[in-house]
XYZ file of C-alpha atoms in Angstrom:
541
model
C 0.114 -91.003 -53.478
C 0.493 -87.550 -54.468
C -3.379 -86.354 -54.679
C -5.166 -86.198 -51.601
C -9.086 -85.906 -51.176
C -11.866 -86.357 -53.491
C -10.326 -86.570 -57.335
C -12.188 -86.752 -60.637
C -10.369 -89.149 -63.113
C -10.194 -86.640 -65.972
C -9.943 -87.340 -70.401
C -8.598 -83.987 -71.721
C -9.316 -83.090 -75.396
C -6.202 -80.829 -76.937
C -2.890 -81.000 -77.466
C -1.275 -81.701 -74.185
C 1.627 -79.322 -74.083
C -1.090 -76.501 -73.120
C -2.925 -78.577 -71.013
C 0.221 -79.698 -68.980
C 0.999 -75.814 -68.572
C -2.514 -75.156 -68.014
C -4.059 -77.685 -65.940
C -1.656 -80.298 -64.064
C 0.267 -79.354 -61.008
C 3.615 -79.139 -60.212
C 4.774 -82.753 -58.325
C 0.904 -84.297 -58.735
C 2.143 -87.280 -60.897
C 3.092 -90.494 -59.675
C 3.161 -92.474 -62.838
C 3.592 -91.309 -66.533
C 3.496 -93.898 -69.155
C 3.889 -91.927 -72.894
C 3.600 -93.461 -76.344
C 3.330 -90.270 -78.626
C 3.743 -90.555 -82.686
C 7.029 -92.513 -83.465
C 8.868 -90.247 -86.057
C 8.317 -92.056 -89.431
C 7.280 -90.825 -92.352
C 3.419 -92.490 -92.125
C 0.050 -90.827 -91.535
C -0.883 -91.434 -88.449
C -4.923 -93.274 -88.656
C -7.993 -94.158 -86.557
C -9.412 -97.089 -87.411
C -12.146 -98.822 -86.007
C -12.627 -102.536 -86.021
C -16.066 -104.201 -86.660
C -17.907 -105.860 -83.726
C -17.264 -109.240 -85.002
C -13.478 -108.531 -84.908
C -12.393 -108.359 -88.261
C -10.272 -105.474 -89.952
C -12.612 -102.266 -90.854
C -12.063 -100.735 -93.731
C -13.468 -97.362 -91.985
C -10.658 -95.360 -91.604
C -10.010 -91.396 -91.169
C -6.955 -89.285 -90.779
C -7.117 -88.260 -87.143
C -3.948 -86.207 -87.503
C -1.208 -86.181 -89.768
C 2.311 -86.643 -88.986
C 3.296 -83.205 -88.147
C 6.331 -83.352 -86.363
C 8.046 -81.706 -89.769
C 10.012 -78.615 -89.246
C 8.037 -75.348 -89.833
C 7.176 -72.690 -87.732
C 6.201 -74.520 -84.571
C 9.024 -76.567 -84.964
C 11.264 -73.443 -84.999
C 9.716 -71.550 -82.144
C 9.715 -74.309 -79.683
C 13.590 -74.901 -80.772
C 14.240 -70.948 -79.820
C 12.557 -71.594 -76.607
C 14.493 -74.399 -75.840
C 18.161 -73.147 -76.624
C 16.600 -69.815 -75.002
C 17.683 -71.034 -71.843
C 21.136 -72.179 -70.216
C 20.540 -75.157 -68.781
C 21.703 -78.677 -70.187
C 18.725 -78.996 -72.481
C 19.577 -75.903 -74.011
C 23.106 -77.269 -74.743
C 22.215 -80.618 -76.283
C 19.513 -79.381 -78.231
C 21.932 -76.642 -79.892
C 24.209 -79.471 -80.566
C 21.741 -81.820 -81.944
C 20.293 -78.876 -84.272
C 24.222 -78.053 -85.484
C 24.492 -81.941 -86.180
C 21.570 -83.027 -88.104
C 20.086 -79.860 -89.332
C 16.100 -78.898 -89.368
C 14.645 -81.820 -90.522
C 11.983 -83.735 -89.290
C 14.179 -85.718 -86.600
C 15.117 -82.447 -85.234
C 11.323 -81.141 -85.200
C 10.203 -84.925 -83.529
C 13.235 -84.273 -80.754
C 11.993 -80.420 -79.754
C 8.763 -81.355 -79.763
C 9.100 -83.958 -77.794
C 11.858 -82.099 -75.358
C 9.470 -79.779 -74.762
C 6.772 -82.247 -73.369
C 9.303 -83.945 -71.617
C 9.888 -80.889 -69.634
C 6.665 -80.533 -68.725
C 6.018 -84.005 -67.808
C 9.138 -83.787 -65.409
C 7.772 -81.071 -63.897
C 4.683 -82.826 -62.887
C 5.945 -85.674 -61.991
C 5.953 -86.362 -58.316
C 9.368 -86.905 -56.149
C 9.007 -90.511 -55.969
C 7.337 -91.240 -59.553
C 8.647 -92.474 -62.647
C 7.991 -91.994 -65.999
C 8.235 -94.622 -69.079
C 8.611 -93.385 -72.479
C 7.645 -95.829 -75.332
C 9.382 -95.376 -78.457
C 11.004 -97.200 -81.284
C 14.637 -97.596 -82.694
C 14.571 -94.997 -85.045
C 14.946 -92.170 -82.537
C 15.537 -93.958 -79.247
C 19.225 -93.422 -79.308
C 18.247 -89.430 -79.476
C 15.461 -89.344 -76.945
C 17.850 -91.362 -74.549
C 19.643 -88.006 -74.612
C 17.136 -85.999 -74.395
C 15.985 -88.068 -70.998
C 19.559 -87.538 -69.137
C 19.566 -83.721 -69.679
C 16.042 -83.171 -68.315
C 16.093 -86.272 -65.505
C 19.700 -86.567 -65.343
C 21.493 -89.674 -66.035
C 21.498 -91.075 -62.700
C 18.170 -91.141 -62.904
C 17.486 -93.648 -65.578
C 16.420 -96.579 -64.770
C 16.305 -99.071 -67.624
C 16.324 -99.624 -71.314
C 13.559 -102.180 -71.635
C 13.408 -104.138 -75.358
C 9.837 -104.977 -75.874
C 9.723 -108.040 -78.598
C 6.447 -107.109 -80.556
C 6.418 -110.095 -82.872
C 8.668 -113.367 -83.520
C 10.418 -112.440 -87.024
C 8.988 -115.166 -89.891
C 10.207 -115.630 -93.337
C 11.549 -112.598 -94.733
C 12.058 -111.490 -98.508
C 14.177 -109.109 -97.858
C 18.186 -107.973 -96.797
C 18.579 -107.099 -93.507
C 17.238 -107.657 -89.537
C 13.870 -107.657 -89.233
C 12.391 -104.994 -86.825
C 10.692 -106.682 -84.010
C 10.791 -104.907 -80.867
C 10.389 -101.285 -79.432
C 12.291 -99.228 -77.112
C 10.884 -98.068 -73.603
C 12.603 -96.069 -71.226
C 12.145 -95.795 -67.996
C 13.247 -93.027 -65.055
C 12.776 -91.697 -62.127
C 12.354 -88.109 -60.812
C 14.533 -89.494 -57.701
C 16.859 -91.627 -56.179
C 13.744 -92.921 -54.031
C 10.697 -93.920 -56.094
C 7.800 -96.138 -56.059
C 8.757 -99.932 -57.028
C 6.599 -103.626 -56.666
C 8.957 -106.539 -58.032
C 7.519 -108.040 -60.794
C 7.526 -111.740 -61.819
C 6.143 -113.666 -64.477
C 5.713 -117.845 -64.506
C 8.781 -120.197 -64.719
C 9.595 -121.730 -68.180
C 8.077 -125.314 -68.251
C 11.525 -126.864 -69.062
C 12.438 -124.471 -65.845
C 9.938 -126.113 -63.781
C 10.888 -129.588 -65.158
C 14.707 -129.635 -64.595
C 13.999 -128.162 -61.056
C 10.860 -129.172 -59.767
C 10.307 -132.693 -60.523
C 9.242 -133.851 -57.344
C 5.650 -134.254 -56.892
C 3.997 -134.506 -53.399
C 1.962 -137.944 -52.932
C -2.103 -136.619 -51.735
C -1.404 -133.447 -52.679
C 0.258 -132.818 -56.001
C 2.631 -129.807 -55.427
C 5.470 -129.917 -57.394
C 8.502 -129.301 -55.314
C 12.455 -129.508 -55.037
C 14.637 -130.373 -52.492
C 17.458 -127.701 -51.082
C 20.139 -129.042 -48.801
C 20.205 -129.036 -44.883
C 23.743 -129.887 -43.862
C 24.874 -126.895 -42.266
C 28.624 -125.628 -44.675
C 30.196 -124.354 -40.855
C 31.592 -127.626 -39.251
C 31.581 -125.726 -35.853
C 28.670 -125.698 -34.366
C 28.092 -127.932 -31.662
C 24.674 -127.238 -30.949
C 23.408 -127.701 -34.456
C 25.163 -130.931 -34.353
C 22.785 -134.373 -33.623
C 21.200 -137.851 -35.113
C 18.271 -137.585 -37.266
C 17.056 -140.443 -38.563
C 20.341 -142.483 -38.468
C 22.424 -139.237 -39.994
C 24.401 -137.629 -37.732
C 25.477 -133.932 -38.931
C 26.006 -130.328 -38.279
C 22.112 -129.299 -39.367
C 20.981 -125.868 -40.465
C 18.239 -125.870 -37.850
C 17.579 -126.467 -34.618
C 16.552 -129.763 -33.402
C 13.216 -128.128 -32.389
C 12.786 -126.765 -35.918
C 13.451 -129.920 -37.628
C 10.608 -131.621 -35.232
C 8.246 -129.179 -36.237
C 9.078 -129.442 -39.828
C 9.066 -132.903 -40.298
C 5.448 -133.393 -38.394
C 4.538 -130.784 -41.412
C 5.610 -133.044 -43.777
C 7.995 -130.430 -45.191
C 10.804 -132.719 -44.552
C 12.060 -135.342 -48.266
C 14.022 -138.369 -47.374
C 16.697 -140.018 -49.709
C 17.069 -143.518 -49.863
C 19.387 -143.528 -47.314
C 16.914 -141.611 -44.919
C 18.996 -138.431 -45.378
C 16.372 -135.043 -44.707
C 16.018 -132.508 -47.083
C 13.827 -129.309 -47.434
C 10.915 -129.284 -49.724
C 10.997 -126.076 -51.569
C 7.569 -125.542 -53.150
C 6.768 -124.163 -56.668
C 3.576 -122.421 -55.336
C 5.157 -120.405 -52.857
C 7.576 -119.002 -55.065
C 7.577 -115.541 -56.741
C 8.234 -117.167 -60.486
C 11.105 -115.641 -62.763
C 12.527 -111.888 -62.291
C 11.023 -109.546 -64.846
C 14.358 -108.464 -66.319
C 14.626 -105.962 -69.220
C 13.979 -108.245 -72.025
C 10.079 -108.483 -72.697
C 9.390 -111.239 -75.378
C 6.101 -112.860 -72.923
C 3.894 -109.941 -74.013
C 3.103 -110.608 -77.870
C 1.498 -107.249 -79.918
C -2.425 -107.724 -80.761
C -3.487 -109.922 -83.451
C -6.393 -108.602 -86.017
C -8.628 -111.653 -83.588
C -7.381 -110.661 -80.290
C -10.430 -110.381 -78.154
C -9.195 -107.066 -76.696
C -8.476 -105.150 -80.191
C -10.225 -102.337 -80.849
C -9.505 -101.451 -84.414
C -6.701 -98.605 -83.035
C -3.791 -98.831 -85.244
C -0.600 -98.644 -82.688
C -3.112 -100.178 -79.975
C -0.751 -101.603 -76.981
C -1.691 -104.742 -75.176
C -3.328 -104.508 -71.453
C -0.698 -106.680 -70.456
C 2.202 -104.353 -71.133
C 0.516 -101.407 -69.138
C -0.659 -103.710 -66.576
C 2.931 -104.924 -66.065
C 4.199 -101.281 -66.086
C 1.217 -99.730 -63.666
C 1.585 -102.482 -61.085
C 5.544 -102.114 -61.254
C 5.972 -98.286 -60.764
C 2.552 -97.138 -58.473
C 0.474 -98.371 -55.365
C -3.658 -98.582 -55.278
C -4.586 -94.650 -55.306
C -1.825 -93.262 -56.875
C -2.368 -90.986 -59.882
C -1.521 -92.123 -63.910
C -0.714 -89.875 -66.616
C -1.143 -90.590 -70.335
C -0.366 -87.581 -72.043
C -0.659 -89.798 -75.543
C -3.441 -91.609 -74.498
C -4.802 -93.034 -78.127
C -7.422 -95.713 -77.666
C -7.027 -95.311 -73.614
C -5.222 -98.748 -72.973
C -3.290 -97.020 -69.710
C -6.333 -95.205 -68.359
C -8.156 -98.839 -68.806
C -5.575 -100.277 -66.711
C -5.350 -97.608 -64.164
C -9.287 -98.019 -63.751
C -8.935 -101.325 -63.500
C -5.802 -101.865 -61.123
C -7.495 -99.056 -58.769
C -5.408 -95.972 -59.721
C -6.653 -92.500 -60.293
C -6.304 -91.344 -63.804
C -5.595 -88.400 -66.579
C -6.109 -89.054 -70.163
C -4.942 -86.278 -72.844
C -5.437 -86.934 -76.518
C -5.333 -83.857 -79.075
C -8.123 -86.191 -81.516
C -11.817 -86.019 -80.233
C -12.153 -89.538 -82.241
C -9.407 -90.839 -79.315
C -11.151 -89.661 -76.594
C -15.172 -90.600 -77.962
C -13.439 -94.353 -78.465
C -12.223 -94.192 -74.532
C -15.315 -92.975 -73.153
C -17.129 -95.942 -75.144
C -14.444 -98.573 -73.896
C -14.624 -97.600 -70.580
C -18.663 -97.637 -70.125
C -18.447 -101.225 -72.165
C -15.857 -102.261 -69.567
C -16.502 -100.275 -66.246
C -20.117 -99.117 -67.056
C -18.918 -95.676 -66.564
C -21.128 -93.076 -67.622
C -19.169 -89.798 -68.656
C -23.124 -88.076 -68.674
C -23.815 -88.814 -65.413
C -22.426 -86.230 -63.219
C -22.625 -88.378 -59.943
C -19.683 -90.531 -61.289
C -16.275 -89.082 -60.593
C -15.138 -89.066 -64.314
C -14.983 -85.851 -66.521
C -13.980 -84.500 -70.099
C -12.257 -81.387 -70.288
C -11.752 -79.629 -74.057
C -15.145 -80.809 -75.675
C -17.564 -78.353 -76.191
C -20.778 -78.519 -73.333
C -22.762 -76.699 -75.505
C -23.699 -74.691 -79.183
C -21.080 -72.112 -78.688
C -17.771 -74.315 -77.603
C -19.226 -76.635 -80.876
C -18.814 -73.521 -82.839
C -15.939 -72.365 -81.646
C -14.411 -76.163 -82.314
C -15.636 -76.064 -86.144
C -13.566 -72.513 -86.194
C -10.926 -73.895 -85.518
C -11.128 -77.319 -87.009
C -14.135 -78.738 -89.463
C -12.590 -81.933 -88.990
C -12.400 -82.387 -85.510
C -15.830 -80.692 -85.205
C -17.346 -83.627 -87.189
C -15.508 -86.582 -85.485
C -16.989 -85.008 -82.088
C -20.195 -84.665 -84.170
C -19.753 -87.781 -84.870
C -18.682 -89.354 -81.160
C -21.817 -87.261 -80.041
C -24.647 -89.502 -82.015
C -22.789 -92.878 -81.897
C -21.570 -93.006 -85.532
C -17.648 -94.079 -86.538
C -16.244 -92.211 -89.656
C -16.545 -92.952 -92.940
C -15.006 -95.558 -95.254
C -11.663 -94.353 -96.849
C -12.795 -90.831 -96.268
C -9.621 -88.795 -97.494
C -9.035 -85.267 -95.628
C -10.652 -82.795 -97.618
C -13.145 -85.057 -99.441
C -16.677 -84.948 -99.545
C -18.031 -88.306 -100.241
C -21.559 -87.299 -98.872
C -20.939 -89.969 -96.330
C -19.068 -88.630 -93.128
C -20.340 -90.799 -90.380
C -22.334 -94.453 -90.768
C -23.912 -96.762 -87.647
C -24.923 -100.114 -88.122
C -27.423 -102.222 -86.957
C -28.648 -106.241 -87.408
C -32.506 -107.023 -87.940
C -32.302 -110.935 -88.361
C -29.230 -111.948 -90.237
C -29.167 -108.800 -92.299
C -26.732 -105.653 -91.710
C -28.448 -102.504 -92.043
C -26.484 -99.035 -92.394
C -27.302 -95.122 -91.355
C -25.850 -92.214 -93.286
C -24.834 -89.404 -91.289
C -23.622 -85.949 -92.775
C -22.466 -83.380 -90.286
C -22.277 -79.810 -91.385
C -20.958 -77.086 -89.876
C -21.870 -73.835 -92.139
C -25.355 -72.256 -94.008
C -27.584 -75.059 -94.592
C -29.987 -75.539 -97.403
C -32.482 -77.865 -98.870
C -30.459 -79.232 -101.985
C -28.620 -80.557 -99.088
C -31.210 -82.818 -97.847
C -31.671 -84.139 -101.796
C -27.739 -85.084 -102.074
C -28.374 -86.978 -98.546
C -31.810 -88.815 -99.850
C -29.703 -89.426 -103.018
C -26.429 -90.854 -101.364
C -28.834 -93.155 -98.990
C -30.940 -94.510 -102.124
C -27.051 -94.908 -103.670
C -26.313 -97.078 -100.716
C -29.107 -98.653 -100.089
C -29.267 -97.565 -96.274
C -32.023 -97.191 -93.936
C -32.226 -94.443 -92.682
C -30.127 -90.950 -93.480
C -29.239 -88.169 -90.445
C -27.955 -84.732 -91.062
C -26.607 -82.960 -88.252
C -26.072 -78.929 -88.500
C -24.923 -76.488 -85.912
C -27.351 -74.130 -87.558
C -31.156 -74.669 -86.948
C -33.015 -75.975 -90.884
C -34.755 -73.821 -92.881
C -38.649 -75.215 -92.990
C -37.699 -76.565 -97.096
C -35.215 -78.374 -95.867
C -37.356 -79.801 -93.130
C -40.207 -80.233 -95.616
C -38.141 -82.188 -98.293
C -36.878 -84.716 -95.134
C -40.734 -85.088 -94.333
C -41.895 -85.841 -97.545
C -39.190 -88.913 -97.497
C -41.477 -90.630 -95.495
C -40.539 -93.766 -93.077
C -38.386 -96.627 -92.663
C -40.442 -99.726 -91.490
C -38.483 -102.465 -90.839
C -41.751 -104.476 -89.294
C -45.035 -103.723 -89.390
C -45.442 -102.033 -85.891
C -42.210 -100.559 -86.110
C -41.265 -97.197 -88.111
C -38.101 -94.659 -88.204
C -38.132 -91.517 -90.097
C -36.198 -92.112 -93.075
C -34.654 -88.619 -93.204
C -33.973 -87.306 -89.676
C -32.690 -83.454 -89.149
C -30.856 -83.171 -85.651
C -29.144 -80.096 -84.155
C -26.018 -80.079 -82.529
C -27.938 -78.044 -79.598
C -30.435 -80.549 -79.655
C -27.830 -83.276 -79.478
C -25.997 -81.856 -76.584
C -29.798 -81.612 -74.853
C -30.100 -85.479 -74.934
C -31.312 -85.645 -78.412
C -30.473 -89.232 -80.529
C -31.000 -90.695 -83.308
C -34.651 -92.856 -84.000
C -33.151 -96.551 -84.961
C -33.663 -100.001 -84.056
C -30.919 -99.766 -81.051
C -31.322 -103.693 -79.773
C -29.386 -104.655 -82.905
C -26.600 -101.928 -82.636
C -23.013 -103.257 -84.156
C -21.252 -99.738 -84.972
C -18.317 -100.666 -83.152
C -16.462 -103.440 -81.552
C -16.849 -103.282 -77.793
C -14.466 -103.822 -74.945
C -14.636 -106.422 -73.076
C -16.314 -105.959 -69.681
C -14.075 -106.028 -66.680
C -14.484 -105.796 -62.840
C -12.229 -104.094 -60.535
C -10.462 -104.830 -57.829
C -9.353 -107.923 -58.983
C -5.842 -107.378 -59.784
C -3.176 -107.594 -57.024
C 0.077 -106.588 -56.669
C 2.387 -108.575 -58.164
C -0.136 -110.203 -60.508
C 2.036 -109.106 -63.343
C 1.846 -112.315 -65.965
């Protein structure tokens, strides 16, 4: 474990190149696991499942695909071929082959992060890299000239799905890439196993103890050296050179450990529940991709299974040891870490990533990022009215899906970037058998009162209960009149919300929330709860 001492498991909101350079220490990593944007030509999406599993249609660009060649793309290339180091040389070459195109932007990019990442990474850690086939064969290279070729470990072939009918020409595309290396030639490593194929266990264990009911099979005692007289003796009618002692064979056979052929000939009994299982080897087809009904599916897009980071966490790092996600999405690795007893670091550069991971890991650790006595911390968001307007200066977008993390809402249906629906955030909640909805607009300039009429207008429109408008700038008394005047939502008799409710981003970050019926909250799907310390090593099915 490279961390000693008290350590706060940290989320980090930014893009993690500056926060590598800025915040993570030389040698302080013992295990990186890295899924960033595979380079294809999609938009990259949030979306957020419903609590009774199904496919949302709520969906928001969290960030574009961006790795296109441009300006950033073009300085981080000069700063790489700046230098005269291997790197240097096989970027130059890989810029003179295929040009500046988006490949080339995906591969500095990423080289870049890669350097970091080996810089942090402690002597005996290791680092996986999940990618797919499209620019695996490139970031392969990319690996040997920062870790060196000696220093990779594996090629692993994760099958995603079992191919069905296709319509199509061609192999269907099943599986991703994931590449795993070391900083070192010594490094952190717990065998992993996973259960014997039942055919397996049927060819080769199909004895089954009488009382008991262990299956078992039988290995061979004759000893293969003819010479050894003192290994040579009767038992039970057979006379032959025996593996063991005569003393050992006593002992055994009072154990009952000892099978008898027909003829009376001892054999070993080799049980199936004291072996390890089957080898993990570098083909993983045991760990299928989530289904749209999996119990742990969050509505993420490119959502990995616990399984796979389970299997990888275990594999590569002890209890205590430190985990890096510098891509950490939906926050399946930091899940795992918390719940396989590791120490953790989460960067995303979305604040809609990192509200969804501090809502899966209260739901499933009852962590509490507001309560300070926990050992758990976000770094990036803003603390108070001035980081909130610094974060709509430089991004309205990710201003409102904080805004929107803040109060509890998920984004709006089939918002499009740069569209203004009048929706931008909705909760739900269930009275009975019904589904009831709240409007939330988030705003980050001037405020006025026709604003409050388009919000009482789009909540009559959709027939919601209750409409919120956050602003980072106080209301003007109109405005605050007009939400008055709108009167109350009364969904029983004792029971009323105000129908219009003005909230403050100040008075939101001083423990302000929104007036609804709470006990039937369904906004969002939750993760399942888990407990810790359960998980030991080698538990890697």
């Amino acid at each position: 474990m490279s961390q000693k001492g008290e350590w706060k498991n940290k989320l980090f909101f930014g893009d993690n190149l500056p926060i590598l350079r800025e915040y993570i220490k030389d040698e302080s990593i013992d295990l990186i696991y890295l899924d960033p944007p595979f380079n294809s030509k999609a938009t990259y999406n949030v979306l957020f499942g419903e609590k009774d599993g199904s496919q949302s249609e709520a969906q928001i660009t969290a960030f574009e695909d961006t790795w296109h060649w441009g300006d950033e793309a073009q300085t981080t290339y000069d700063e790489l071929v700046s230098k005269s180091d291997k790197l240097s040389d096989l970027i130059e070459s890989l810029h003179s082959f295929l040009g500046a195109n988006d490949m080339m932007a995906y591969l500095v990019m990423m080289a870049i992060r890669l350097v970091e990442l080996r810089r942090v990474l402690a002597p005996t850690g290791s680092l996986y890299l999940h990618c797919d086939p499209t620019a695996s064969h490139y970031l392969k290279l990319v690996l040997d000239a920062i870790f060196g070729a000696k220093y990779f470990r594996a090629e692993i072939v994760w099958r995603r799905i079992n191919a069905k009918g296709l319509a199509f020409k061609g192999y269907p595309k099943n599986h991703d890439i994931i590449f795993y290396c070391t900083a070192g030639r010594i490094f952190t490593w717990n065998r992993a196993y996973k259960e014997n194929d039942p055919e397996y266990i049927k060819s080769f264990y199909k004895y089954v103890e009488e009382g008991t009911g262990r299956r078992f099979r039988i290995s061979d005692l004759t000893n293969p050296n003819r010479n050894r007289p003192n290994l040579t003796y009767e038992w039970h009618g057979h006379t032959r050179v025996w593996r063991w002692k005569i003393e050992r064979m006593e002992k055994a056979d009072k154990k009952g450990l000892l099978y008898y052929s027909r003829t009376g000939l001892a054999y070993q009994k080799r049980y199936l529940d004291e072996m390890d299982g089957k080898a993990i080897d570098t083909i993983w087809d045991d760990i299928p991709s989530l289904q749209a009904n999996s119990p742990e599916r969050l509505g993420y897009p490119t959502q990995k299974p616990e399984a796979l980071l389970k299997r990888i966490i275990t594999a590569s790092s002890d209890k205590g040891d430190l985990i890096l996600d510098p891509f950490c999405g939906c926050g399946t690795a930091v899940s795992m870490a918390e719940h396989l007893d590791r120490k953790w670091i989460g960067i995303d550069i979305t604040y809609l990533a990192i509200s969804l991971i501090e809502t899966r890991l209260k739901n499933q650790y009852n962590l509490d990022f507001e309560n300070q006595l926990l050992p758990y911390e976000v770094i990036g968001d803003p603390k108070d009215a001035a980081g909130a307007t610094a974060l709509s200066l430089q991004s309205r977008h990710h201003f409102e899906w904080w805004t929107l993390g803040k109060v509890g809402a998920y984004p709006a249906h089939n918002k499009k970037k740069g569209a203004d629906s009048g929706i931008d955030g909705i909760l739900k909640f269930k009275l009975g058998n019904k589904f009831e909805k709240i409007i939330v607009q988030v705003k980050s300039g001037s405020v006025h009162v026709n604003q409050i009429r388009e919000l009482i207008h789009v909540v009559d429109k959709e027939k919601a209960a209750i409409g919120v408008f956050v602003t980072l700038t106080p209301p003007t008394k109109p405005m605050i009149k007009e939400a008055v005047q709108e009167g109350f939502y009364k969904p029983f008799e004792h029971l009323s919300y105000k129908r219009i409710q003005i909230m403050t981003v100040d008075e939101i970050l001083k423990g302000a929330v929104i007036d609804y019926p709470k006990f039937g909250d369904v906004t969002f799907k939750q993760a399942q709860p888990k407990y810790k310390n359960v998980a030991e090593q080698g538990e890697l099915l």
